[in-house]
Amino acid sequence: MSHPHPELTAPPALPDNGLRVVALGGLGEVGRNMAVLETKGRLLVIDCGVLFPEDHHPGVDLILPDFSYIEDRLDDIEAIVLTHGHEDHIGAVPYLLRLKGDIPLIGSTLTLALVEAKLKEHRIRPYTLAVKEGQRERLGVFDLEFVAVNHSIPDALAVFVRTDAGTLLHTGDFKMDQLPLDGRLTDLRAFARLGEEGVDLFLTDSTNADVPGFTTPELEIAPAIDKVFRHAERRIIVACFSSHVHRVQQVLDAAEKAGRKVAMVGRSMVRNMGIAAELGYLKVPDGILIDIKKIDSLRDDELVLICTGSQGEPMAALSRMANREHRIDVGPGDTVLLASSLIPGNENAVYRIINGLMRLGATVVHKGNAKVHVSGHASAGELLYCYNIVKPRNVLPVHGEWRHMYANAQLAIQSGVPERGVVLAEDGVVVDLVDGVAEVTGVVDVGYVYVDGSSVGGADEALLKDRRILRDEGFITCVVVLDAATGKIASGPEITARGFVEDEEIFQQVIPKVERAIEEAVANGVRDDQQLQQVVRRTVGSWVGGKIRRRPMIIPVVLQA
């Protein structure tokens, strides 16, 4: 099994008979999925998604893949292929198309409809090509064939890529639900046919690779949702992803049985479900939907609200309800149903919301206490089936944290893939397929690109570090005015502290230390403001660290008048 290692350097030139794969996101993380394929000087992008920020990304709205690897080669891109319509696969498309707006987008009807709605908000009119399972398209040096796969959103596709350098099968996100709500199975017959033709490199979804057995069919959660609806006393508030069409369908069906009306809450939920209903992917019972503005005309036991916020996103509807910052006032008798899994890293935020809602008196039903969610990803048993059907020559696990990809790699080896043909890589690691052999050949610089308000890429790790210090440690300002002629202190030091439990008077103790340090520095010929500011910073920092056991942000200001 091939591993990336810190000694990796820039990759060599790609041979004419080579196929290169570089992930700009999605390897070693759950989200930000984006792979770049290259052969004969041409590029193909598969997916272009976002990663949602965690607690250690204060102030960040979204995290994008780093496009710098392809920024100078945008004219070489044949197309962006989108496997399905979840944000972690399409959310960064507007930011890539800002760089070059005429890169063609290829995907299924629903996927393109969802991404086109996003692009409309960015005032981008894309070139699109809608495809469906079984369809083949030639794009320059890339010959693409699309395969139906089952996922937690309709119309998901795997993509088989034929090139002169070899073949590649990318599953996208998938599972093998044998009782799918929409009747659309993962096409294992197509997988087998492609396996017979020969799959040189198999990129497989790793998200559930460490979960034994088989993923539960969507159909099996309907009784649990019905039970929630039967026992709810007042309103039912359902939180799920704004693109989870299957889950919304189950909620609509349960609401119809219970005689309740449904209102969608949140712009993305209203937009996406409107698109799904218009295209026929969501079957909305007649008369069941009502506008959010009309909910006050119904009794509480006649109402269901479907909203976003199942991952604890601070600005989503459910978070604002838990914090009493939303027009919907949650209280005793209300039932909140969290109908999504926990994305790794979001656990604390979700449990904060659960606690907040329960404190308000609501009953909270979630995956931990009821069978109200099933995963959209293949578990270990399903992945083994795929390996045995496809019989790939080489495997590159994708989509998941390191533990997920490692588990996926072990499954590949157990199924008979030669250990040297199983490649574990991280974002930026270059994998070349040459003469049927895949191996790591180098690394390119990729990092996190932060969307911070209207700024894209302006925030960096240094800024986030400052924000974390401000959040966790507080800050101290120290202002000193020196006589420009003599160098003696004319005013100050004045100290202001924020974010400390200690009384502000305690900071008076450091003033004599600052005075002595400045006097010594001036006596030694230091008159530069910046150097004197460093003297103040070190003096205050040393005292605060020893006295209060904190490492706050220290902002020294030295003026000469």
XYZ file of C-alpha atoms in Angstrom:
561
model
C 0.000 0.000 0.000
C 1.461 3.321 -1.105
C 1.477 6.229 1.386
C 2.248 9.911 0.897
C 5.164 11.122 2.986
C 6.638 14.491 3.958
C 9.642 14.070 1.639
C 7.451 14.458 -1.449
C 8.490 17.182 -3.895
C 6.968 18.705 -7.016
C 5.941 16.001 -9.507
C 7.863 15.354 -12.733
C 6.335 16.103 -16.125
C 3.496 13.722 -16.932
C 4.441 11.176 -19.635
C 2.368 11.157 -22.839
C 0.944 7.786 -21.817
C 0.089 8.924 -18.277
C -3.130 9.888 -16.475
C -2.641 12.195 -13.484
C -5.088 12.604 -10.575
C -4.744 15.446 -8.052
C -7.357 15.989 -5.349
C -7.728 19.651 -4.386
C -10.112 18.655 -1.585
C -12.027 15.715 -0.132
C -9.076 13.522 0.868
C -8.561 13.547 4.621
C -11.774 15.518 5.234
C -15.532 15.158 4.808
C -16.370 17.840 2.243
C -14.652 20.132 -0.292
C -14.612 17.282 -2.823
C -12.697 18.095 -5.990
C -10.466 15.951 -8.228
C -8.487 17.133 -11.257
C -7.645 14.606 -13.980
C -4.951 15.318 -16.563
C -3.771 13.573 -19.709
C -2.133 14.889 -22.901
C -2.154 18.420 -21.524
C -5.920 18.546 -20.964
C -7.812 18.675 -17.648
C -11.122 17.300 -16.388
C -12.546 18.404 -13.024
C -14.793 16.018 -11.087
C -16.898 17.844 -8.457
C -16.177 21.226 -6.893
C -17.567 21.405 -3.364
C -17.243 23.317 -0.116
C -16.289 22.380 3.421
C -18.259 23.854 6.295
C -16.225 25.599 9.028
C -15.685 24.177 12.493
C -15.108 25.878 15.846
C -11.452 26.562 15.009
C -12.486 28.646 11.973
C -14.061 31.674 13.715
C -15.834 34.074 11.375
C -15.438 31.831 8.311
C -18.553 31.150 6.216
C -17.247 28.488 3.816
C -13.987 26.747 2.959
C -13.145 26.264 -0.721
C -10.652 24.075 -2.564
C -7.425 25.837 -3.488
C -7.668 26.573 -7.226
C -4.058 27.790 -7.534
C -2.982 24.447 -9.084
C -5.254 25.049 -12.086
C -5.494 28.860 -12.074
C -2.967 29.243 -14.897
C -4.532 26.396 -16.896
C -8.207 27.280 -16.975
C -8.186 27.113 -20.798
C -7.065 23.475 -20.552
C -10.193 22.407 -18.631
C -12.593 20.431 -20.838
C -15.435 20.467 -18.287
C -16.498 20.205 -14.675
C -18.353 16.928 -14.056
C -20.720 17.029 -11.063
C -21.661 13.654 -9.584
C -24.631 14.964 -7.525
C -26.150 18.079 -6.015
C -24.896 18.188 -2.416
C -23.049 21.324 -1.308
C -19.837 19.425 -0.604
C -19.767 18.579 -4.333
C -21.225 21.687 -6.038
C -20.881 24.545 -3.532
C -17.571 25.908 -4.878
C -18.632 25.928 -8.559
C -19.555 29.660 -8.514
C -16.096 30.554 -7.167
C -14.338 28.540 -9.893
C -16.553 29.986 -12.627
C -15.726 33.483 -11.389
C -12.235 32.788 -12.749
C -13.540 31.556 -16.128
C -17.272 31.621 -16.697
C -17.488 29.453 -19.805
C -16.146 26.163 -18.420
C -18.900 23.624 -19.296
C -20.791 21.983 -16.428
C -21.887 18.371 -16.891
C -24.283 16.555 -14.584
C -27.751 15.115 -14.176
C -30.881 17.236 -14.558
C -31.439 17.797 -10.832
C -27.754 18.440 -10.110
C -27.534 21.094 -12.812
C -30.806 22.702 -11.717
C -29.471 23.074 -8.159
C -26.125 24.490 -9.276
C -27.761 26.835 -11.811
C -29.916 28.292 -9.016
C -26.718 28.997 -7.027
C -25.010 30.520 -10.050
C -27.980 32.796 -10.678
C -27.345 34.413 -7.289
C -23.740 35.018 -8.408
C -24.994 36.384 -11.764
C -23.213 33.670 -13.729
C -24.917 32.024 -16.720
C -23.138 28.698 -17.225
C -22.733 26.403 -20.201
C -24.367 23.129 -19.174
C -24.868 19.635 -20.543
C -27.454 17.435 -18.831
C -26.616 13.739 -18.921
C -28.212 10.579 -17.577
C -27.157 7.054 -16.779
C -25.944 5.044 -19.772
C -24.998 8.166 -21.723
C -21.517 8.583 -23.253
C -19.908 11.903 -24.091
C -16.588 12.608 -25.769
C -14.794 15.664 -24.384
C -11.491 16.046 -26.195
C -9.137 13.366 -24.850
C -11.708 12.215 -22.260
C -14.470 9.737 -23.126
C -17.072 9.769 -20.334
C -19.785 7.245 -19.500
C -22.292 7.876 -16.717
C -23.630 5.233 -14.335
C -26.649 5.461 -12.009
C -25.809 5.301 -8.310
C -28.090 5.539 -5.294
C -27.435 8.266 -2.709
C -29.381 10.467 -0.297
C -30.246 12.831 -3.157
C -31.856 11.769 -6.455
C -30.064 11.668 -9.800
C -26.563 10.855 -8.495
C -24.074 9.518 -11.037
C -20.766 7.693 -11.098
C -18.480 8.544 -14.017
C -16.275 6.182 -16.031
C -13.441 7.970 -17.824
C -11.727 6.364 -20.825
C -8.409 7.832 -21.973
C -5.474 6.590 -24.056
C -3.542 6.357 -20.785
C -6.075 4.100 -19.067
C -9.521 4.021 -17.513
C -10.828 5.520 -14.280
C -14.105 4.897 -12.433
C -15.203 7.529 -9.895
C -18.194 6.451 -7.780
C -19.052 9.887 -6.386
C -21.035 9.464 -3.159
C -23.085 6.277 -3.303
C -24.671 3.388 -1.471
C -26.429 0.192 -2.559
C -29.941 0.653 -1.151
C -31.963 -2.282 -2.516
C -35.291 -0.609 -1.688
C -34.718 2.995 -2.823
C -37.555 5.471 -2.418
C -37.267 6.565 -6.049
C -36.739 3.040 -7.425
C -33.317 4.007 -8.803
C -30.721 1.383 -7.882
C -26.953 1.607 -8.060
C -26.313 -0.015 -11.441
C -24.138 -2.958 -10.474
C -24.627 -4.510 -13.917
C -22.910 -1.455 -15.413
C -20.162 -1.715 -12.782
C -19.653 -5.368 -13.752
C -19.566 -4.523 -17.475
C -16.991 -1.793 -16.878
C -15.022 -4.226 -14.722
C -14.960 -6.670 -17.636
C -13.680 -3.890 -19.898
C -11.016 -3.096 -17.288
C -10.855 -0.417 -14.576
C -7.276 0.779 -14.189
C -7.995 3.167 -11.302
C -11.036 2.994 -9.001
C -11.873 6.095 -6.915
C -14.309 4.964 -4.214
C -16.387 6.780 -1.586
C -14.795 6.108 1.831
C -17.215 7.903 4.172
C -18.689 4.709 5.703
C -15.799 2.322 5.015
C -15.232 1.775 8.743
C -18.902 0.833 9.335
C -19.419 -2.953 9.160
C -22.188 -4.582 7.129
C -24.688 -2.762 4.942
C -26.286 0.663 5.156
C -29.927 0.551 6.280
C -32.465 1.147 3.465
C -34.208 4.541 3.501
C -37.554 2.723 3.591
C -36.892 1.415 7.099
C -36.940 4.829 8.754
C -40.512 5.624 7.651
C -42.057 3.853 10.711
C -39.862 5.881 13.074
C -40.900 9.143 11.401
C -44.573 8.075 11.491
C -44.214 7.324 15.222
C -42.875 10.831 15.856
C -45.863 12.281 13.995
C -48.351 10.147 15.942
C -47.017 11.169 19.349
C -46.253 14.850 18.767
C -48.514 17.112 20.845
C -47.883 20.443 19.123
C -45.731 21.537 16.213
C -43.197 19.247 14.556
C -39.982 20.925 13.403
C -37.849 18.781 11.093
C -34.240 19.770 10.412
C -32.343 18.258 7.494
C -30.062 19.236 4.634
C -31.657 21.607 2.159
C -30.887 19.138 -0.649
C -32.108 15.943 1.080
C -35.059 15.322 -1.239
C -35.684 11.768 -0.018
C -35.975 12.832 3.625
C -38.293 15.728 2.780
C -40.415 13.299 0.749
C -40.797 11.045 3.788
C -41.765 14.020 5.953
C -44.380 15.159 3.418
C -45.833 11.626 3.277
C -45.957 11.389 7.086
C -47.566 14.843 7.318
C -50.252 13.851 4.823
C -51.077 10.732 6.871
C -51.250 12.801 10.058
C -53.398 15.510 8.464
C -50.821 18.230 9.006
C -49.779 21.135 6.765
C -46.103 21.751 5.949
C -44.155 25.011 5.691
C -40.573 25.245 4.438
C -38.264 27.501 6.463
C -35.067 28.966 5.007
C -34.153 30.285 1.573
C -32.075 27.284 0.463
C -34.738 24.805 1.605
C -37.524 26.664 -0.243
C -35.376 27.047 -3.373
C -34.086 23.465 -3.568
C -37.386 21.762 -2.795
C -39.134 24.028 -5.290
C -36.670 22.873 -7.951
C -37.056 19.200 -6.959
C -40.862 19.442 -7.071
C -40.844 21.278 -10.412
C -38.647 18.589 -11.982
C -40.734 15.751 -10.535
C -38.181 14.423 -8.041
C -40.326 15.496 -5.066
C -43.980 14.402 -5.023
C -45.888 17.048 -3.088
C -49.410 15.987 -1.987
C -52.080 18.453 -3.077
C -52.763 21.299 -0.677
C -50.198 20.225 1.918
C -47.721 23.086 1.528
C -48.429 26.492 3.045
C -46.455 29.708 3.081
C -44.455 30.404 6.256
C -46.363 33.686 6.633
C -49.630 31.771 7.139
C -48.575 29.420 9.928
C -50.226 31.569 12.607
C -53.637 30.718 11.117
C -53.186 27.023 12.023
C -53.327 25.231 15.344
C -49.945 23.956 16.550
C -51.025 20.315 16.166
C -51.790 20.916 12.475
C -48.339 22.147 11.534
C -44.978 20.761 10.374
C -41.980 22.998 9.699
C -39.039 21.769 7.594
C -35.866 23.792 8.099
C -32.100 23.760 7.775
C -29.580 23.566 10.608
C -29.176 19.853 11.324
C -25.378 20.320 11.559
C -25.474 23.150 14.084
C -24.709 25.885 11.562
C -24.874 29.126 13.579
C -26.923 31.108 11.035
C -29.323 28.298 10.075
C -32.951 28.367 11.181
C -32.696 25.689 13.877
C -29.729 27.379 15.601
C -31.601 30.660 15.705
C -34.689 28.914 17.111
C -32.567 27.352 19.874
C -31.154 30.813 20.682
C -34.588 32.498 20.580
C -33.473 34.620 17.601
C -36.100 33.328 15.151
C -39.729 34.264 14.591
C -40.667 30.638 15.430
C -40.710 30.435 19.225
C -39.954 26.845 20.281
C -41.485 25.762 23.570
C -42.980 22.924 25.636
C -44.925 20.368 23.601
C -42.992 21.043 20.378
C -41.131 18.128 18.802
C -37.877 18.711 16.940
C -36.727 15.951 14.600
C -33.076 16.002 13.500
C -33.226 13.905 10.347
C -29.541 13.945 9.372
C -26.342 12.252 10.429
C -23.563 14.095 12.221
C -20.768 15.246 9.936
C -17.468 14.623 11.786
C -16.392 17.811 13.535
C -19.935 19.147 13.990
C -20.831 17.095 17.066
C -20.361 19.839 19.672
C -22.368 22.396 17.676
C -25.237 19.922 17.205
C -25.342 18.906 20.854
C -25.367 22.583 21.858
C -28.516 23.035 19.778
C -30.115 19.868 21.175
C -29.454 21.118 24.713
C -30.782 24.576 23.870
C -34.008 23.195 22.387
C -34.564 20.830 25.323
C -33.972 23.694 27.739
C -36.848 25.487 26.000
C -39.050 22.464 26.701
C -39.016 20.781 23.284
C -38.749 17.032 22.733
C -35.747 16.374 20.480
C -35.655 13.208 18.396
C -32.362 12.405 16.690
C -30.291 9.519 15.389
C -29.011 8.796 18.888
C -32.446 8.040 20.354
C -34.548 6.943 17.347
C -34.071 5.450 13.892
C -34.822 8.689 12.067
C -31.830 8.810 9.724
C -29.860 6.448 7.536
C -26.596 7.220 5.814
C -26.237 7.977 2.131
C -22.919 6.159 1.895
C -21.912 2.550 1.284
C -20.768 0.592 4.341
C -17.948 -1.972 4.316
C -20.090 -4.847 3.004
C -21.261 -2.807 0.009
C -17.741 -1.646 -0.794
C -16.528 -5.260 -0.800
C -19.304 -6.129 -3.247
C -18.118 -3.313 -5.514
C -14.488 -4.384 -5.373
C -15.446 -7.971 -6.236
C -17.638 -6.823 -9.126
C -15.321 -4.188 -10.589
C -12.014 -6.032 -10.010
C -9.955 -2.822 -10.319
C -6.212 -2.907 -10.986
C -5.549 0.085 -8.724
C -7.597 1.810 -6.009
C -7.530 5.391 -4.692
C -9.925 5.818 -1.727
C -11.578 9.270 -1.752
C -14.124 11.287 0.266
C -13.397 10.888 3.955
C -11.063 11.459 6.847
C -7.826 9.465 7.013
C -9.451 6.720 9.135
C -12.194 6.257 6.539
C -9.755 6.101 3.628
C -7.483 3.683 5.498
C -10.429 1.377 6.222
C -11.416 1.550 2.545
C -7.855 0.675 1.511
C -7.911 -2.383 3.790
C -11.175 -3.547 2.201
C -9.614 -3.251 -1.248
C -6.655 -5.377 -0.173
C -8.933 -7.972 1.447
C -10.882 -8.252 -1.796
C -7.729 -9.128 -3.725
C -6.441 -5.801 -5.043
C -2.611 -6.035 -4.862
C -1.305 -4.022 -1.917
C 1.065 -2.055 -4.193
C -1.992 -1.027 -6.245
C -3.795 0.619 -3.306
C -2.810 4.287 -3.029
C -3.579 6.400 0.030
C -3.236 10.083 -0.709
C -4.136 13.426 0.808
C -5.127 16.723 -0.770
C -2.424 17.902 -3.157
C -0.708 14.515 -3.483
C -0.134 13.632 -7.156
C -1.092 10.128 -8.296
C 0.014 9.080 -11.793
C -1.348 6.099 -13.702
C 1.272 4.923 -16.222
C 1.219 1.552 -17.998
C -1.517 0.295 -15.680
C 0.378 1.148 -12.474
C -0.788 3.929 -10.117
C 1.718 5.502 -7.767
C 2.419 8.703 -5.865
C 4.851 10.871 -7.833
C 4.861 14.182 -5.977
C 2.869 16.875 -4.264
C 1.514 20.313 -5.188
C 0.712 23.156 -2.804
C -2.942 23.206 -1.798
C -4.467 24.878 1.209
C -7.718 26.124 2.636
C -9.322 29.088 0.906
C -11.699 30.861 3.278
C -14.869 32.723 2.361
C -15.173 35.394 5.025
C -18.134 37.680 4.384
C -17.530 39.220 0.964
C -13.841 38.280 1.015
C -12.624 35.141 -0.784
C -9.112 34.050 0.119
C -8.396 37.148 2.202
C -8.481 35.279 5.499
C -5.492 33.070 6.286
C -4.256 30.920 9.168
C -2.549 33.898 10.806
C -5.831 35.828 10.874
C -7.742 32.837 12.237
C -5.077 32.356 14.884
C -5.589 35.979 15.957
C -9.349 35.425 16.112
C -8.921 32.269 18.186
C -6.651 34.143 20.607
C -9.177 36.985 20.903
C -11.957 34.458 21.487
C -10.119 32.237 23.953
C -7.558 34.468 25.688
C -8.836 38.060 25.466
C -6.725 41.104 24.594
C -4.759 43.883 26.278
C -3.844 47.285 24.856
C -0.992 49.314 26.326
C -0.591 52.933 25.175
C 2.569 54.916 25.965
C 3.445 58.452 24.795
C 7.139 59.463 24.790
C 8.666 62.908 24.639
C 10.229 63.011 21.163
C 13.132 65.193 22.351
C 14.137 63.384 25.556
C 12.709 59.892 25.062
C 11.118 60.051 28.525
C 7.568 58.871 29.144
C 5.207 61.825 28.755
C 1.929 59.946 29.253
C 0.862 56.459 30.253
C 1.310 53.580 30.205
C -2.468 53.214 29.966
C -3.713 49.619 29.981
C -7.100 48.355 28.822
C -7.994 44.671 29.116
C -10.983 42.756 27.742
C -11.964 39.126 28.199
C -10.553 38.643 31.720
C -12.358 37.653 34.895
C -9.791 39.531 36.967
C -10.532 43.072 38.105
C -8.895 45.636 35.827
C -6.987 47.073 38.778
C -4.704 44.024 38.773
C -3.193 45.259 35.503
C -1.857 48.337 37.288
C 0.833 46.020 38.690
C 2.544 45.733 35.305
C 2.794 49.497 34.698
C 6.072 49.963 36.659
C 7.580 47.028 34.739
C 6.628 48.639 31.418
C 8.080 51.990 32.546
C 11.399 50.386 33.537
C 11.604 48.354 30.320
C 11.058 51.467 28.148
C 13.545 53.529 30.145
C 16.186 50.792 29.770
C 15.527 50.463 26.047
C 15.767 54.225 25.479
C 18.949 54.354 27.565
C 20.397 51.682 25.251
C 19.663 53.851 22.222
C 16.367 52.296 21.105
C 14.131 55.066 19.726
C 12.248 53.269 16.939
C 8.509 52.995 17.681
C 8.199 49.428 16.420
C 11.130 48.212 18.514
C 9.714 49.934 21.586
C 6.335 48.332 20.924
C 8.037 44.933 20.936
C 9.595 45.797 24.308
C 6.128 46.626 25.685
C 4.615 43.447 24.181
C 7.282 41.193 25.713
C 7.051 42.871 29.118
C 3.245 42.700 29.345
C 3.136 39.192 27.867
C 5.682 37.843 30.337
C 3.828 39.368 33.301
C 0.362 38.155 32.182
C 1.688 34.657 31.483
C 3.242 34.388 34.938
C 0.560 36.195 36.953
C -2.708 35.191 35.255
C -1.617 32.108 33.272
C -3.042 33.473 30.035
C -1.633 34.288 26.588
C -3.841 37.123 25.338
C -3.402 39.216 22.230
C -1.299 42.214 23.255
C -1.603 45.438 21.251
C 1.152 47.889 22.246
C 0.955 51.480 21.007
C 4.020 53.715 21.398
C 3.727 57.342 20.202
C 6.329 60.106 20.255
C 5.095 63.666 20.669
